[in-house]
Coordinates of C-alpha atoms in Angstrom, one line a residue:
X1167 CA 183.0 259.7 -44.0
X1168 CA 184.0 262.2 -46.7
X1169 CA 183.2 261.1 -50.2
X1170 CA 186.6 260.9 -51.4
X1171 CA 187.4 258.7 -48.8
X1172 CA 184.2 256.4 -49.2
X1173 CA 184.7 252.7 -49.8
X1174 CA 183.1 250.9 -53.6
X1175 CA 181.7 247.6 -52.2
X1176 CA 181.8 244.7 -54.5
X1177 CA 180.1 241.3 -54.0
X1178 CA 182.8 238.8 -53.6
X1179 CA 181.5 235.2 -53.3
X1180 CA 178.2 233.6 -53.6
X1181 CA 176.8 230.2 -52.7
X1182 CA 174.1 227.9 -53.3
X1183 CA 172.9 224.8 -51.6
X1184 CA 169.7 222.2 -52.1
X1185 CA 168.7 219.1 -50.3
X1186 CA 165.8 217.7 -52.2
X1187 CA 165.5 214.7 -50.0
X1188 CA 162.4 214.5 -48.0
X1189 CA 163.4 211.4 -46.0
X1190 CA 163.5 212.4 -42.6
X1191 CA 166.9 210.9 -41.9
X1192 CA 168.3 213.0 -44.5
X1193 CA 166.5 216.4 -42.6
X1194 CA 169.0 219.4 -42.6
X1195 CA 168.2 222.4 -40.4
X1196 CA 167.9 225.8 -41.7
X1197 CA 170.9 226.9 -39.5
X1198 CA 173.4 223.6 -41.4
X1199 CA 171.9 224.7 -44.8
X1200 CA 173.0 228.4 -44.2
X1201 CA 176.6 227.0 -43.1
X1202 CA 176.9 225.6 -45.9
X1203 CA 175.9 228.0 -48.0
X1204 CA 178.6 230.5 -46.2
X1205 CA 181.2 227.9 -46.4
X1206 CA 180.2 227.6 -50.6
X1207 CA 180.1 231.7 -51.1
X1208 CA 183.7 231.4 -49.0
X1209 CA 185.0 228.8 -51.4
X1210 CA 183.4 231.2 -54.2
X1211 CA 186.2 233.9 -53.6
X1212 CA 188.3 231.8 -55.5
X1213 CA 191.2 232.5 -53.0
X1214 CA 193.7 229.6 -51.9
X1215 CA 192.4 227.2 -49.0
X1216 CA 195.2 229.0 -46.9
X1217 CA 193.4 232.3 -47.5
X1218 CA 190.0 231.0 -47.1
X1219 CA 190.1 230.7 -43.2
X1220 CA 191.4 234.3 -43.0
X1221 CA 188.2 235.8 -45.1
X1222 CA 186.0 233.8 -42.3
X1223 CA 187.6 234.8 -39.5
X1224 CA 187.4 238.5 -41.0
X1225 CA 183.9 238.4 -41.2
X1226 CA 182.4 241.2 -39.1
X1227 CA 178.8 241.4 -40.3
X1228 CA 176.0 238.7 -40.1
X1229 CA 172.5 239.7 -41.7
X1230 CA 169.9 236.7 -41.9
X1231 CA 166.6 236.8 -43.8
X1232 CA 163.8 235.0 -41.5
X1233 CA 162.8 231.8 -41.7
X1234 CA 159.4 230.2 -42.3
X1235 CA 160.8 227.0 -41.0
X1236 CA 162.5 226.8 -37.5
X1237 CA 162.6 230.1 -34.9
X1238 CA 166.0 230.1 -33.7
X1239 CA 168.9 232.9 -33.0
X1240 CA 170.8 232.3 -36.6
X1241 CA 173.0 235.2 -36.4
X1242 CA 174.7 234.5 -33.2
X1243 CA 174.6 230.7 -34.0
X1244 CA 176.2 231.4 -37.4
X1245 CA 178.8 233.3 -35.8
X1246 CA 179.4 230.7 -33.2
X1247 CA 180.1 227.9 -35.4
X1248 CA 182.3 229.7 -37.9
X1249 CA 184.0 231.4 -35.2
X1250 CA 184.1 234.9 -36.2
X1251 CA 182.6 237.9 -34.2
X1252 CA 180.7 240.4 -35.9
X1253 CA 180.0 244.3 -35.0
X1254 CA 176.9 243.7 -36.7
X1255 CA 174.3 241.2 -36.4
X1256 CA 170.8 241.2 -37.8
X1257 CA 167.5 238.3 -38.4
X1258 CA 165.2 240.4 -40.1
X1259 CA 161.0 240.7 -39.7
X1260 CA 159.0 238.6 -42.7
X1261 CA 159.3 239.7 -46.0
X1262 CA 160.2 238.5 -49.5
X1263 CA 161.8 241.9 -49.7
X1264 CA 164.4 241.3 -47.5
X1265 CA 167.4 239.8 -49.4
X1266 CA 167.4 242.7 -51.8
X1267 CA 167.4 245.3 -48.5
X1268 CA 170.2 243.5 -46.7
X1269 CA 172.6 243.4 -49.7
X1270 CA 172.0 246.7 -50.0
X1271 CA 172.2 248.2 -46.7
X1272 CA 175.4 245.7 -46.3
X1273 CA 177.0 247.5 -49.1
X1274 CA 176.0 250.9 -47.6
X1275 CA 177.8 249.7 -44.4
X1276 CA 180.7 248.2 -46.4
X1277 CA 180.9 251.6 -48.3
X1278 CA 181.0 254.0 -45.2
X1279 CA 183.8 252.3 -43.5
X1280 CA 181.4 250.4 -40.8
X1281 CA 182.2 246.7 -41.8
X1282 CA 185.3 245.0 -43.5
X1283 CA 183.4 241.6 -44.7
X1284 CA 179.5 241.0 -44.5
X1285 CA 177.6 237.9 -45.2
X1286 CA 174.0 238.1 -46.2
X1287 CA 172.3 234.7 -45.9
X1288 CA 168.8 232.7 -45.3
X1289 CA 167.2 229.4 -45.6
X1290 CA 164.2 227.2 -45.1
X1291 CA 163.9 223.5 -44.7
X1292 CA 159.9 223.5 -45.1
X1293 CA 159.9 220.0 -47.0
X1294 CA 162.3 218.3 -44.4
X1295 CA 159.8 219.2 -41.4
X1296 CA 157.0 218.9 -43.4
X1297 CA 158.0 214.8 -43.6
X1298 CA 159.2 215.2 -39.8
X1299 CA 156.0 216.7 -39.0
X1300 CA 154.3 213.7 -40.9
X1301 CA 156.0 211.2 -39.4
X1302 CA 155.8 212.6 -35.7
X1303 CA 159.2 213.4 -35.2
X1304 CA 158.6 216.6 -34.0
X1305 CA 161.1 218.4 -33.2
X1306 CA 163.1 217.4 -35.8
X1307 CA 166.0 214.8 -34.7
X1308 CA 168.8 216.9 -34.6
X1309 CA 167.9 220.0 -34.8
X1310 CA 168.6 223.0 -32.5
X1311 CA 166.5 223.5 -29.9
X1312 CA 163.8 226.5 -31.5
X1313 CA 163.6 229.7 -30.0
X1314 CA 159.4 229.2 -29.9
X1315 CA 157.6 226.3 -29.4
X1316 CA 156.9 224.3 -33.0
X1317 CA 154.0 222.3 -33.5
X1318 CA 153.2 222.6 -36.7
X1319 CA 154.8 223.6 -39.9
X1320 CA 154.0 227.2 -41.1
X1321 CA 152.5 228.2 -44.8
X1322 CA 151.5 231.7 -45.6
X1323 CA 149.2 230.6 -46.9
X1324 CA 146.9 229.1 -44.7
X1325 CA 147.7 231.4 -41.6
X1326 CA 144.9 231.8 -38.6
X1327 CA 143.0 235.5 -39.1
X1328 CA 142.2 237.0 -36.4
X1329 CA 138.4 238.1 -36.6
X1330 CA 138.1 241.4 -35.7
X1331 CA 136.0 244.8 -35.9
X1332 CA 139.1 246.8 -37.2
X1333 CA 140.0 243.9 -39.8
X1334 CA 137.6 243.7 -42.3
X1335 CA 139.4 241.1 -44.1
X1336 CA 139.5 238.6 -41.4
X1337 CA 135.6 239.4 -40.7
X1338 CA 135.4 237.9 -44.7
X1339 CA 138.0 235.3 -43.7
X1340 CA 140.2 237.2 -46.3
X1341 CA 143.6 238.4 -45.5
X1342 CA 146.0 235.0 -47.0
X1343 CA 147.7 235.7 -50.1
X1344 CA 146.4 233.0 -52.3
X1345 CA 143.1 235.1 -52.1
X1346 CA 144.9 238.8 -52.2
X1347 CA 146.9 238.2 -55.2
X1348 CA 144.3 237.3 -57.7
X1349 CA 142.6 240.8 -56.6
X1350 CA 145.2 242.2 -58.3
X1351 CA 145.2 239.8 -61.3
X1352 CA 141.6 240.4 -61.9
X1353 CA 142.0 243.9 -61.5
X1354 CA 144.7 244.1 -64.3
X1355 CA 143.0 242.1 -66.4
X1356 CA 140.0 244.3 -66.7
X1357 CA 141.7 247.3 -66.6
X1358 CA 143.6 246.2 -69.6
X1359 CA 140.4 245.1 -71.5
X1360 CA 141.6 241.6 -71.6
X1361 CA 139.2 238.4 -71.6
X1362 CA 139.5 236.2 -68.5
X1363 CA 140.4 232.9 -70.9
X1364 CA 143.0 235.3 -72.3
X1365 CA 144.8 236.7 -69.1
X1366 CA 144.9 232.8 -68.0
X1367 CA 146.6 231.8 -71.2
X1368 CA 148.8 234.7 -70.6
X1369 CA 149.7 233.5 -67.5
X1370 CA 150.2 230.3 -68.3
X1371 CA 152.6 231.3 -71.3
X1372 CA 154.5 233.4 -68.9
X1373 CA 154.9 230.4 -66.0
X1374 CA 155.8 227.9 -68.7
X1375 CA 158.7 230.2 -70.4
X1376 CA 159.2 230.4 -66.7
X1377 CA 159.7 226.7 -66.0
X1378 CA 162.0 226.5 -69.2
X1379 CA 164.0 228.4 -67.2
X1380 CA 164.1 226.6 -63.9
X1381 CA 164.5 223.2 -65.8
X1382 CA 167.8 224.6 -67.2
X1383 CA 169.1 225.9 -63.5
X1384 CA 170.7 223.1 -61.3
X1385 CA 170.0 225.3 -57.7
X1386 CA 165.8 225.2 -58.7
X1387 CA 164.2 222.6 -56.4
X1388 CA 162.8 221.0 -59.5
X1389 CA 165.9 220.2 -61.3
X1390 CA 166.5 218.3 -63.8
X1391 CA 162.6 217.4 -64.2
X1392 CA 160.8 218.4 -67.2
X1393 CA 159.4 222.2 -67.6
X1394 CA 155.7 221.8 -67.4
X1395 CA 154.1 223.3 -70.6
X1396 CA 151.8 225.7 -71.0
X1397 CA 149.2 223.0 -71.7
X1398 CA 149.7 221.7 -68.0
X1399 CA 149.8 225.1 -66.2
X1400 CA 146.6 226.5 -68.1
X1401 CA 145.1 223.3 -67.6
X1402 CA 142.6 222.8 -64.5
X1403 CA 142.2 219.5 -62.9
X1404 CA 142.6 217.3 -59.9
X1405 CA 146.5 217.5 -60.3
X1406 CA 146.2 221.5 -61.5
X1407 CA 143.5 221.9 -59.0
X1408 CA 142.0 226.2 -58.7
X1409 CA 142.8 227.7 -55.7
X1410 CA 141.7 230.8 -55.7
X1411 CA 140.6 232.1 -58.9
X1412 CA 142.1 233.0 -61.1
X1413 CA 144.9 230.9 -60.1
X1414 CA 145.1 227.2 -60.1
X1415 CA 147.8 225.3 -58.1
X1416 CA 150.7 225.8 -60.7
X1417 CA 150.1 229.4 -60.6
X1418 CA 150.8 229.7 -56.7
X1419 CA 154.5 229.8 -55.3
X1420 CA 155.6 226.2 -53.8
X1421 CA 157.1 226.8 -50.5
X1422 CA 157.9 223.4 -49.5
X1423 CA 161.6 223.2 -50.6
X1424 CA 165.3 222.8 -48.8
X1425 CA 167.3 225.4 -49.8
X1426 CA 170.0 228.3 -48.8
X1427 CA 171.5 231.0 -50.2
X1428 CA 174.6 233.3 -48.9
X1429 CA 176.5 236.5 -50.4
X1430 CA 179.6 237.9 -49.1
X1431 CA 180.6 241.3 -49.6
X1432 CA 183.5 243.5 -49.4
X1433 CA 185.1 246.7 -50.3
X1434 CA 187.1 246.7 -53.7
X1435 CA 190.3 248.1 -51.7
X1436 CA 189.9 244.7 -49.2
X1437 CA 189.1 242.4 -52.0
X1438 CA 192.2 243.6 -53.9
X1439 CA 194.6 243.0 -50.2
X1440 CA 192.9 239.9 -49.9
X1441 CA 193.9 238.8 -53.5
X1442 CA 190.6 238.1 -54.9
X1443 CA 190.8 238.3 -58.9
X1444 CA 188.5 241.1 -60.1
X1445 CA 187.0 238.8 -62.5
X1446 CA 185.0 237.6 -59.2
X1447 CA 183.9 241.4 -58.9
X1448 CA 180.5 242.3 -58.8
X1449 CA 178.8 245.6 -58.0
X1450 CA 176.4 246.7 -55.7
X1451 CA 175.1 250.1 -57.3
X1452 CA 172.5 251.0 -55.5
X1453 CA 168.5 249.9 -54.4
X1454 CA 165.2 251.2 -53.4
X1455 CA 162.5 250.1 -51.4
X1456 CA 159.1 251.2 -49.8
X1457 CA 155.7 249.5 -48.9
X1458 CA 151.9 249.8 -49.9
X1459 CA 149.4 249.5 -46.6
X1460 CA 149.2 246.3 -45.4
X1461 CA 145.9 246.7 -44.8
X1462 CA 144.8 245.7 -48.2
X1463 CA 141.6 247.5 -48.3
X1464 CA 143.6 250.7 -47.6
X1465 CA 145.1 250.4 -51.2
X1466 CA 144.4 252.9 -53.8
X1467 CA 143.5 250.3 -56.7
X1468 CA 144.0 246.8 -57.6
X1469 CA 145.6 247.1 -60.9
X1470 CA 148.5 248.9 -59.8
X1471 CA 151.1 249.0 -56.9
X1472 CA 152.9 252.5 -56.0
X1473 CA 155.7 250.5 -53.9
X1474 CA 156.2 248.3 -57.1
X1475 CA 156.5 251.6 -59.5
X1476 CA 158.2 253.8 -57.3
X1477 CA 160.8 251.3 -56.1
X1478 CA 161.7 250.6 -59.3
X1479 CA 161.8 254.1 -60.7
X1480 CA 163.5 255.4 -57.1
X1481 CA 165.9 252.5 -58.0
X1482 CA 166.8 253.2 -61.2
X1483 CA 167.3 257.1 -60.6
X1484 CA 169.9 256.8 -57.5
X1485 CA 171.9 254.3 -59.5
X1486 CA 172.3 256.9 -62.7
X1487 CA 171.3 253.6 -65.1
X1488 CA 168.0 254.0 -67.4
X1489 CA 165.7 250.8 -68.2
X1490 CA 167.5 250.8 -71.4
X1491 CA 170.9 249.5 -69.7
X1492 CA 169.1 246.7 -68.0
X1493 CA 170.4 243.5 -69.2
X1494 CA 169.0 241.1 -66.7
X1495 CA 165.8 240.9 -64.7
X1496 CA 164.9 238.5 -62.1
X1497 CA 161.2 240.0 -60.7
X1498 CA 159.8 237.7 -57.6
X1499 CA 156.7 235.6 -59.0
X1500 CA 155.2 234.4 -56.2
X1501 CA 151.8 234.6 -58.4
X1502 CA 151.9 235.9 -61.8
X1503 CA 150.7 239.6 -61.0
X1504 CA 153.9 240.4 -59.5
X1505 CA 155.8 240.0 -63.0
X1506 CA 152.8 241.5 -64.7
X1507 CA 152.6 244.8 -62.7
X1508 CA 156.3 245.2 -63.2
X1509 CA 156.9 244.2 -66.6
X1510 CA 154.0 246.8 -67.6
X1511 CA 155.4 249.4 -65.7
X1512 CA 158.7 249.0 -67.0
X1513 CA 157.6 248.7 -70.5
X1514 CA 158.9 245.0 -71.0
X1515 CA 156.8 242.3 -73.0
X1516 CA 156.0 239.7 -70.2
X1517 CA 156.7 236.8 -72.7
X1518 CA 158.5 236.5 -76.4
X1519 CA 161.2 239.3 -75.2
X1520 CA 164.7 240.0 -75.6
X1521 CA 165.0 240.1 -71.8
X1522 CA 163.6 237.5 -69.6
X1523 CA 161.8 238.3 -66.0
X1524 CA 163.4 235.7 -64.1
X1525 CA 167.0 234.0 -64.0
X1526 CA 165.9 231.6 -61.4
X1527 CA 162.5 230.2 -63.1
X1528 CA 159.9 231.9 -60.3
X1529 CA 158.2 230.4 -57.2
X1530 CA 156.5 228.1 -58.4
X1531 CA 159.4 225.6 -60.7
X1532 CA 162.7 227.1 -59.0
X1533 CA 161.0 226.9 -55.7
X1534 CA 159.2 229.4 -53.3
X1535 CA 162.6 229.4 -50.7
X1536 CA 160.5 231.2 -48.1
X1537 CA 161.6 234.7 -47.5
X1538 CA 165.0 233.9 -49.1
X1539 CA 163.7 233.5 -52.8
X1540 CA 166.0 236.5 -53.8
X1541 CA 168.6 235.9 -52.4
X1542 CA 168.9 233.4 -54.5
X1543 CA 168.3 235.6 -57.3
X1544 CA 171.0 237.9 -56.5
X1545 CA 173.7 234.8 -56.2
X1546 CA 172.6 233.9 -59.6
X1547 CA 172.8 237.7 -61.0
X1548 CA 176.1 237.4 -59.6
X1549 CA 177.0 234.4 -61.4
X1550 CA 175.6 235.4 -65.0
X1551 CA 177.1 238.6 -64.8
X1552 CA 180.5 237.1 -64.2
X1553 CA 179.9 235.3 -67.3
X1554 CA 179.3 238.4 -69.2
X1555 CA 175.5 237.6 -69.9
X1556 CA 174.9 241.1 -69.4
X1557 CA 176.5 244.4 -68.0
X1558 CA 173.7 245.0 -65.1
X1559 CA 171.1 243.5 -63.6
X1560 CA 168.2 244.6 -61.7
X1561 CA 166.3 242.0 -59.2
X1562 CA 163.4 243.3 -57.6
X1563 CA 162.1 241.4 -54.0
X1564 CA 158.0 241.5 -53.1
X1565 CA 156.5 240.7 -49.7
X1566 CA 153.6 240.2 -48.3
X1567 CA 150.6 240.3 -50.4
X1568 CA 152.2 243.3 -52.8
X1569 CA 153.3 244.9 -50.0
X1570 CA 156.9 245.4 -49.5
X1571 CA 159.5 245.8 -52.2
X1572 CA 163.1 246.3 -52.9
X1573 CA 165.0 246.9 -55.7
X1574 CA 168.7 246.1 -56.1
X1575 CA 171.0 247.0 -59.1
X1576 CA 174.2 244.8 -59.7
X1577 CA 176.6 245.3 -62.1
X1578 CA 180.0 244.4 -63.7
X1579 CA 181.1 247.7 -63.6
X1580 CA 181.6 250.5 -61.0
X1581 CA 178.8 252.9 -61.2
X1582 CA 178.9 254.8 -64.1
X1583 CA 178.4 258.7 -62.2
X1584 CA 181.6 258.3 -60.5
X1585 CA 179.1 258.6 -57.0
X1586 CA 180.0 256.7 -53.8
X1587 CA 177.5 254.1 -52.8
X1588 CA 173.8 255.9 -51.8
X1589 CA 174.0 257.1 -48.4
X1590 CA 170.3 256.0 -47.5
X1591 CA 167.1 254.0 -49.2
X1592 CA 165.7 257.3 -50.8
X1593 CA 161.8 256.1 -50.3
X1594 CA 159.9 256.4 -47.1
X1595 CA 159.1 252.9 -45.5
X1596 CA 155.7 253.6 -46.5
X1597 CA 153.3 255.1 -49.2
X1598 CA 151.4 257.7 -47.9
X1599 CA 150.8 260.5 -50.7
X1600 CA 147.9 258.4 -53.0
X1601 CA 144.0 258.8 -52.0
X1602 CA 142.2 255.8 -50.7
X1603 CA 138.4 255.1 -50.7
X1604 CA 136.8 255.7 -47.5
X1605 CA 135.9 251.8 -46.3
X1606 CA 133.1 251.2 -44.7
X1607 CA 132.5 248.1 -42.7
X1608 CA 128.5 247.7 -42.7
X1609 CA 127.5 248.4 -46.4
X1610 CA 123.6 248.7 -47.4
X1611 CA 122.6 249.5 -51.0
X1612 CA 123.1 249.2 -54.7
X1613 CA 126.8 248.5 -55.2
X1614 CA 129.4 247.9 -58.1
X1615 CA 132.2 245.3 -57.9
X1616 CA 135.6 246.6 -58.1
X1617 CA 137.6 243.4 -57.9
X1618 CA 136.8 239.8 -56.3
X1619 CA 138.2 236.2 -56.2
X1620 CA 136.7 232.9 -55.3
X1621 CA 138.1 230.0 -53.2
X1622 CA 138.0 226.4 -54.0
X1623 CA 137.9 223.7 -52.1
X1624 CA 140.0 220.9 -52.6
X1625 CA 137.5 218.5 -54.9
X1626 CA 137.3 221.5 -57.2
X1627 CA 134.3 222.9 -56.4
X1628 CA 133.8 226.9 -55.4
X1629 CA 134.0 227.6 -52.0
X1630 CA 133.7 230.8 -50.8
X1631 CA 133.5 234.2 -52.8
X1632 CA 135.4 237.5 -52.0
X1633 CA 134.4 241.0 -52.9
X1634 CA 135.9 244.3 -52.8
X1635 CA 133.2 246.6 -54.2
X1636 CA 132.3 250.4 -54.0
X1637 CA 128.7 251.7 -53.0
X1638 CA 126.8 253.6 -55.9
X1639 CA 125.8 256.2 -53.6
X1640 CA 128.4 257.4 -51.9
X1641 CA 131.7 255.5 -53.9
X1642 CA 132.7 254.0 -50.3
X1643 CA 134.5 250.7 -50.3
X1644 CA 133.4 247.8 -48.7
X1645 CA 134.5 243.7 -48.2
X1646 CA 131.9 241.0 -49.0
X1647 CA 131.2 237.6 -49.8
X1648 CA 128.8 236.0 -51.9
X1649 CA 125.3 235.8 -49.9
X1650 CA 124.1 232.8 -52.4
X1651 CA 125.3 230.1 -54.5
X1652 CA 123.8 231.9 -58.1
X1653 CA 126.6 234.8 -57.3
X1654 CA 128.9 232.2 -56.4
X1655 CA 128.7 230.3 -59.8
X1656 CA 128.7 233.6 -61.8
X1657 CA 131.5 235.0 -59.9
X1658 CA 133.2 231.9 -60.5
X1659 CA 132.7 232.3 -64.5
X1660 CA 135.0 231.6 -67.0
X1661 CA 132.7 233.7 -69.4
X1662 CA 131.4 236.1 -67.9
X1663 CA 133.3 239.8 -66.2
X1664 CA 131.9 240.3 -63.1
X1665 CA 134.2 243.4 -62.7
X1666 CA 131.9 246.4 -63.2
X1667 CA 128.9 244.4 -63.0
X1668 CA 125.9 245.5 -60.4
X1669 CA 124.5 244.0 -57.4
X1670 CA 123.5 244.8 -54.0
X1671 CA 125.0 244.5 -50.6
X1672 CA 123.9 244.0 -47.2
X1673 CA 125.1 243.1 -43.9
X1674 CA 124.5 240.0 -42.3
X1675 CA 124.0 239.4 -38.7
X1676 CA 127.4 237.8 -38.0
X1677 CA 129.0 240.9 -38.8
X1678 CA 129.5 239.7 -42.4
X1679 CA 128.5 241.7 -45.7
X1680 CA 126.9 240.1 -48.6
X1681 CA 127.0 240.3 -51.9
X1682 CA 124.1 239.3 -54.8
X1683 CA 123.7 239.5 -58.0
X1684 CA 120.3 238.3 -58.0
X1685 CA 117.8 241.2 -57.2
X1686 CA 115.6 240.8 -54.6
X1687 CA 111.5 241.7 -53.8
X1688 CA 111.2 245.7 -54.2
X1689 CA 114.8 245.6 -55.9
X1690 CA 116.0 246.9 -59.3
X1691 CA 118.9 246.1 -60.4
X1692 CA 120.3 248.6 -63.2
X1693 CA 122.0 246.9 -66.2
X1694 CA 125.2 248.2 -67.3

């Protein structure tokens, strides 16, 4: 389509739904939560009741973020229930980056004239599903038959790892988000020369600030409960047990929620034809996203993320917006390290700055909302921009284990450069132009710790150590577990930094590498 004929995409309606009840009799399936959110978004256009039905009938694009709760053919089910016939129908793969990616792509289709009215939605009902499973009411009464058998409640933090020689992570029982994000936190801390205790307090302060935001957000799962304080979040006890060092429970995403959100887009021309006031319009300016390797052992470093940095830079570049022009942020925060990496790259203070890093309150206090958290960020950004709280906003949506990113920019005004909506995502699907250390599956010899974490049991005791290290002779990277109780205790220390320390790694009979700080007979450990 010639540039002169390109449409200007606008968001015209947003809706959020929260079902805080955990009672089986109140369980609402994701399908119904999404339909409710879409209906709220249609009403949010501000049109008279007689015109709302026309908007609903005219929807010709439906994009749905994959749900953790209940597998079903949501795009077609939603279209059937709401009686519209989509030209574009999409159900995503898993990933917290998907909400921003879908809105970006829907805006592009609107711009190209491929769709007239697009709906993007997602929803979870993990709290209800958990209640039904506990009551042995599976499948939940009245829910849509699933597209595949559901026997238990899905959790990304406890997914089964298939052990294989091709997966050195699974060989060491390592590969879940609760284990992998701490690798980045610990490495980033060491890279900045920060002590373990100072780092812990920094994370607690950050999440306490986030909790204060969630406390005032009526769509938050925890609303209207009082916000957890910095002391609450920092104190490790039976109510805030350590999960994987250095993150206690209140620094982990809380996924057991029931909530949904929806966004409706059209062109400025069509919004005008429908009679939607321009006060309702929010302009998506463009977006960008890419991924790092899904194999965490193939990352270049653990104190930075190429996909976060490049997605931020490319999104700003393609929209002709400088970081100084961003007034509002919502940066994904399943664990503290994601906003830390993004803020560090953007040169923003973590706490105490003029611009908060969240509009929602983070995945601990607002609620994890599965893959759909950032859809709520986009709906809230729309409301804040409409209210004049800022002119331009940025949403960073993260998925996997610092794996997939998509950044979306939004504004009260059209693009300042006069250019049409970007023709494509400016970034490749995968970052490949970074140097990655050679991986050795069976490691032997003196080694140094690159990063690490320790998984704790439910009674608060260190249970399993995970080390990513380098062989001193070859600089090859390896994954290992702790070899002995003393090494596990030292990895769990709040006072002695394990990163940069030397030890020995050897390959066990079960195929696992084992790392120790304890010198063996005939071995002499070098001192730093």
